[in-house]
XYZ file of C-alpha atoms in Angstrom:
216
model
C -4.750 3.805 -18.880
C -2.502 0.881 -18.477
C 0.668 2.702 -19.600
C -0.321 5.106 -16.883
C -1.379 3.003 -14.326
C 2.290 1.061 -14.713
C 4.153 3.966 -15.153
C 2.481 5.344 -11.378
C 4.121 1.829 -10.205
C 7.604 2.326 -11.691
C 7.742 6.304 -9.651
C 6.656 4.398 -6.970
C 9.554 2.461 -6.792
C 11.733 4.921 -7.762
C 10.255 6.907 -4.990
C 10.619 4.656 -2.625
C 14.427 3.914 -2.966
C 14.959 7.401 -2.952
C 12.860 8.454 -0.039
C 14.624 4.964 1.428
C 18.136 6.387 0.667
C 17.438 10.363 1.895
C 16.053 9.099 4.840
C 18.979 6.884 6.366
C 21.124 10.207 5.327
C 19.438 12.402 6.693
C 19.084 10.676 9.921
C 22.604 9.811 10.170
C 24.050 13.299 9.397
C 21.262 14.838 11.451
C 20.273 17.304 7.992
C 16.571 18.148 8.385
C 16.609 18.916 4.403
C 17.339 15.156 3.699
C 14.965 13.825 6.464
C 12.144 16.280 5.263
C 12.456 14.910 1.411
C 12.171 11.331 2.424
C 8.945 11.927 4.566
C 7.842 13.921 1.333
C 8.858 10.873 -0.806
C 6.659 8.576 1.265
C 3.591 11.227 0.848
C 4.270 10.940 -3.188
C 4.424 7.204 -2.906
C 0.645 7.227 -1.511
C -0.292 9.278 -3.872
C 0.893 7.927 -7.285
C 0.090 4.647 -5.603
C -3.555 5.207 -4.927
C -3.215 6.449 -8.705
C -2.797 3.255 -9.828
C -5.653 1.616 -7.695
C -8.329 3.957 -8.811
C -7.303 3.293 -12.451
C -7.183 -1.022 -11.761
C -10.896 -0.379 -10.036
C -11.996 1.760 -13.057
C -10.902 -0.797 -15.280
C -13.172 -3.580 -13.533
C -15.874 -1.275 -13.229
C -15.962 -0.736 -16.790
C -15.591 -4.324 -18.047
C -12.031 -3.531 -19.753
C -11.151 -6.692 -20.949
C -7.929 -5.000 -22.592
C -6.568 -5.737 -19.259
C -5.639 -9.489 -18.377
C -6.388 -9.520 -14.427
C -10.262 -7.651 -15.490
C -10.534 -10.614 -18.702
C -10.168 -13.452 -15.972
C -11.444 -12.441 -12.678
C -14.667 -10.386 -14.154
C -17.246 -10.517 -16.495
C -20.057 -7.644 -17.557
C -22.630 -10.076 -15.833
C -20.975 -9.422 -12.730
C -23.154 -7.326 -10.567
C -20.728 -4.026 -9.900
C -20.528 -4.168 -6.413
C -18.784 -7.392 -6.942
C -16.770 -5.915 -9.529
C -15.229 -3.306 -7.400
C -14.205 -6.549 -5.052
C -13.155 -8.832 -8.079
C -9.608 -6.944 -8.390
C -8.653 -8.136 -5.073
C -9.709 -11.381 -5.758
C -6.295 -11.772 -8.108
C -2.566 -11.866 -6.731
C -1.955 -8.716 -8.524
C -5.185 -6.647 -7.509
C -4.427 -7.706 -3.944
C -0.718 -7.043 -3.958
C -1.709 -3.331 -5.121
C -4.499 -3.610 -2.113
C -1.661 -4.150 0.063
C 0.360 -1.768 -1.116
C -2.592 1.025 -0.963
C -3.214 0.448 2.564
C 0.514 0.059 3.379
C 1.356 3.709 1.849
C -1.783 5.491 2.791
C -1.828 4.210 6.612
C 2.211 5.207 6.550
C 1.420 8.696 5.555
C -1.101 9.339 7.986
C 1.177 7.871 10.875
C 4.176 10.583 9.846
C 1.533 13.027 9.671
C 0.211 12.570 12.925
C 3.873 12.454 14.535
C 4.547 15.262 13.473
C 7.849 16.535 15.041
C 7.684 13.790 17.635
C 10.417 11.567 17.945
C 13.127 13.436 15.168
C 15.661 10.788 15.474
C 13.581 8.029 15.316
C 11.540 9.441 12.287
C 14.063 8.817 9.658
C 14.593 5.169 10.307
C 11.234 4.676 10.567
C 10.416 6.342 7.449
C 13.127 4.094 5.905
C 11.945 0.989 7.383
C 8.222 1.470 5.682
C 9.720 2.668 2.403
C 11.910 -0.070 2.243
C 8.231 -2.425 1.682
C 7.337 0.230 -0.665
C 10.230 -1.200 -2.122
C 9.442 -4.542 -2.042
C 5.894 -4.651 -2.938
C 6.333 -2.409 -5.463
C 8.813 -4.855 -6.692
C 6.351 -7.563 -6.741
C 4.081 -5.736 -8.655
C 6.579 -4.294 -11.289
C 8.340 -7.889 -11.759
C 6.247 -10.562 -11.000
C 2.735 -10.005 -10.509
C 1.794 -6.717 -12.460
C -1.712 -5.349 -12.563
C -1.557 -3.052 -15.657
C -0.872 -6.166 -18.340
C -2.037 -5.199 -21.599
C -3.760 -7.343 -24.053
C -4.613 -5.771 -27.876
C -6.882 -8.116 -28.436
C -9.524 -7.940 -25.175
C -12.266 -11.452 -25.359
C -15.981 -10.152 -25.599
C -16.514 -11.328 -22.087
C -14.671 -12.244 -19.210
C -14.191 -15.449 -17.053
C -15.870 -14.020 -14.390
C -15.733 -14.154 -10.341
C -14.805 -17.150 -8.861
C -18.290 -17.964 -7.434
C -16.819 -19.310 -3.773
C -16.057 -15.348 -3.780
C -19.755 -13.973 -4.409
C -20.409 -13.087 -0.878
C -20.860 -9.751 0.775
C -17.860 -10.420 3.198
C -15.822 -10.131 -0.147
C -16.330 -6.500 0.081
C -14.641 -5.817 3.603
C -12.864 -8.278 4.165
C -9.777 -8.287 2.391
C -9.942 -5.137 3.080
C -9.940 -5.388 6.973
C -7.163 -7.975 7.230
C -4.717 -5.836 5.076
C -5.497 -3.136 6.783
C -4.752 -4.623 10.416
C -1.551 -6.405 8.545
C -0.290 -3.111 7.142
C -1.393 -1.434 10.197
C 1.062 -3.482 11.989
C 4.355 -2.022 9.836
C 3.613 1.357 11.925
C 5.151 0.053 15.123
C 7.388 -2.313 13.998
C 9.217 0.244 11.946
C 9.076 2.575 15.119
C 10.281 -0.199 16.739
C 13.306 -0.389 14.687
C 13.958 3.168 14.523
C 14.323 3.211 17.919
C 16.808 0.405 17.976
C 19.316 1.774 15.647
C 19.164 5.040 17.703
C 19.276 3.130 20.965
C 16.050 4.982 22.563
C 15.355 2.926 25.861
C 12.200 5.033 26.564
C 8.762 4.532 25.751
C 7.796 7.583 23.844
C 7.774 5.488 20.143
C 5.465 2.989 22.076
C 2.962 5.491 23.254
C 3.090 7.507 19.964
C 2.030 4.261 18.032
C -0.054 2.466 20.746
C -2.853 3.678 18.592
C -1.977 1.914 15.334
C -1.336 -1.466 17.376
C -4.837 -1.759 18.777
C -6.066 -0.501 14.735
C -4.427 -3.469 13.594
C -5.946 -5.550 16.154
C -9.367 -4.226 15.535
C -9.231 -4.312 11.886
């Protein structure tokens, strides 16, 4: 599961520098080909991304201890509840939180677009790869989730008890969300920008993602 679960990171990345790379291309040569595959490439990222997530949360859930961020932030006493929130409560389980959010809430803006806005698309698309890019960096280089112990301790260190509160659930959770809800418009934002689009159609077609991010 952890070879797995690292291996969905490492297409992620590679995914994302691609989808990064068709994207600018396509929007600069105006090819609909190039500017459809790095929309697609952001879908995939979600996808192998949330991947990974479900197998870091089925890890905690099942008290693996083969895994180094479930050995110190969890325990079997843990009630599970708390051990679905206990792998955000590490730099690693929060990074791939982040990431989640960032690459599920990205999809579902392109989605929604639609057609809208075809030469701002491809920046934009670019813009929220490129922090696929960089958090999947992160987690790939500095912080990874998926480390890999052959030895796993009978029991594990446990929650931090400052973190046994029901707010654990949501919110982490929330203030991602309105943090990653935030990359919508700015990459928009930029998109717009580079083609030099002085109107406010990319503001009203992400109005509703600002005021998300605010709620959240």
């Amino acid at each position: 599961m952890a070879t797995v679960g690292q291996a969905c990171l490492i297409i992620a990345l590679g995914l994302s520098l691609y989808g990064a790379g068709a994207s600018i291309h396509g929007g600069r040569t105006g090819n609909e080909a190039w500017i459809a595959s790095g929309r697609r490439s952001l879908f995939a990222v979600a996808g192998v991304v949330l991947v990974a997530f479900v197998l870091l949360e089925l890890a905690f859930l099942r008290s693996d201890f083969h895994f180094t961020v479930v050995a110190t932030h969890s325990s079997t006493t843990t009630p599970w509840y708390y051990r679905l929130a206990a792998m955000w409560s590490s730099q690693e389980g929060s990074l791939l939180l982040w990431l989640t959010l960032l690459t599920v809430w990205s999809s579902v803006a392109l989605l929604v677009i639609g057609r809208r806005m075809r030469d701002v698309v491809p920046y934009a698309t670019a813009v929220l790869l490129g922090f696929g890019v960089f958090f999947t960096g992160l987690l790939i280089f500095t912080a990874p989730p998926f480390d890999h112990v052959p030895g796993a301790p009978s029991e594990g260190l446990g929650l931090n008890p400052l973190l046994r509160h029901p707010s654990m659930m949501i919110h982490p959770v929330m203030l991602y969300s309105g943090y990653t809800l935030f990359t919508v418009p700015f990459a928009f934002a930029v998109g717009a920008l580079i083609v030099r689009r002085v109107d406010a159609e990319w503001i009203r077609a992400t109005r509703f993602y600002t005021l998300a991010a605010w709620l959240a």
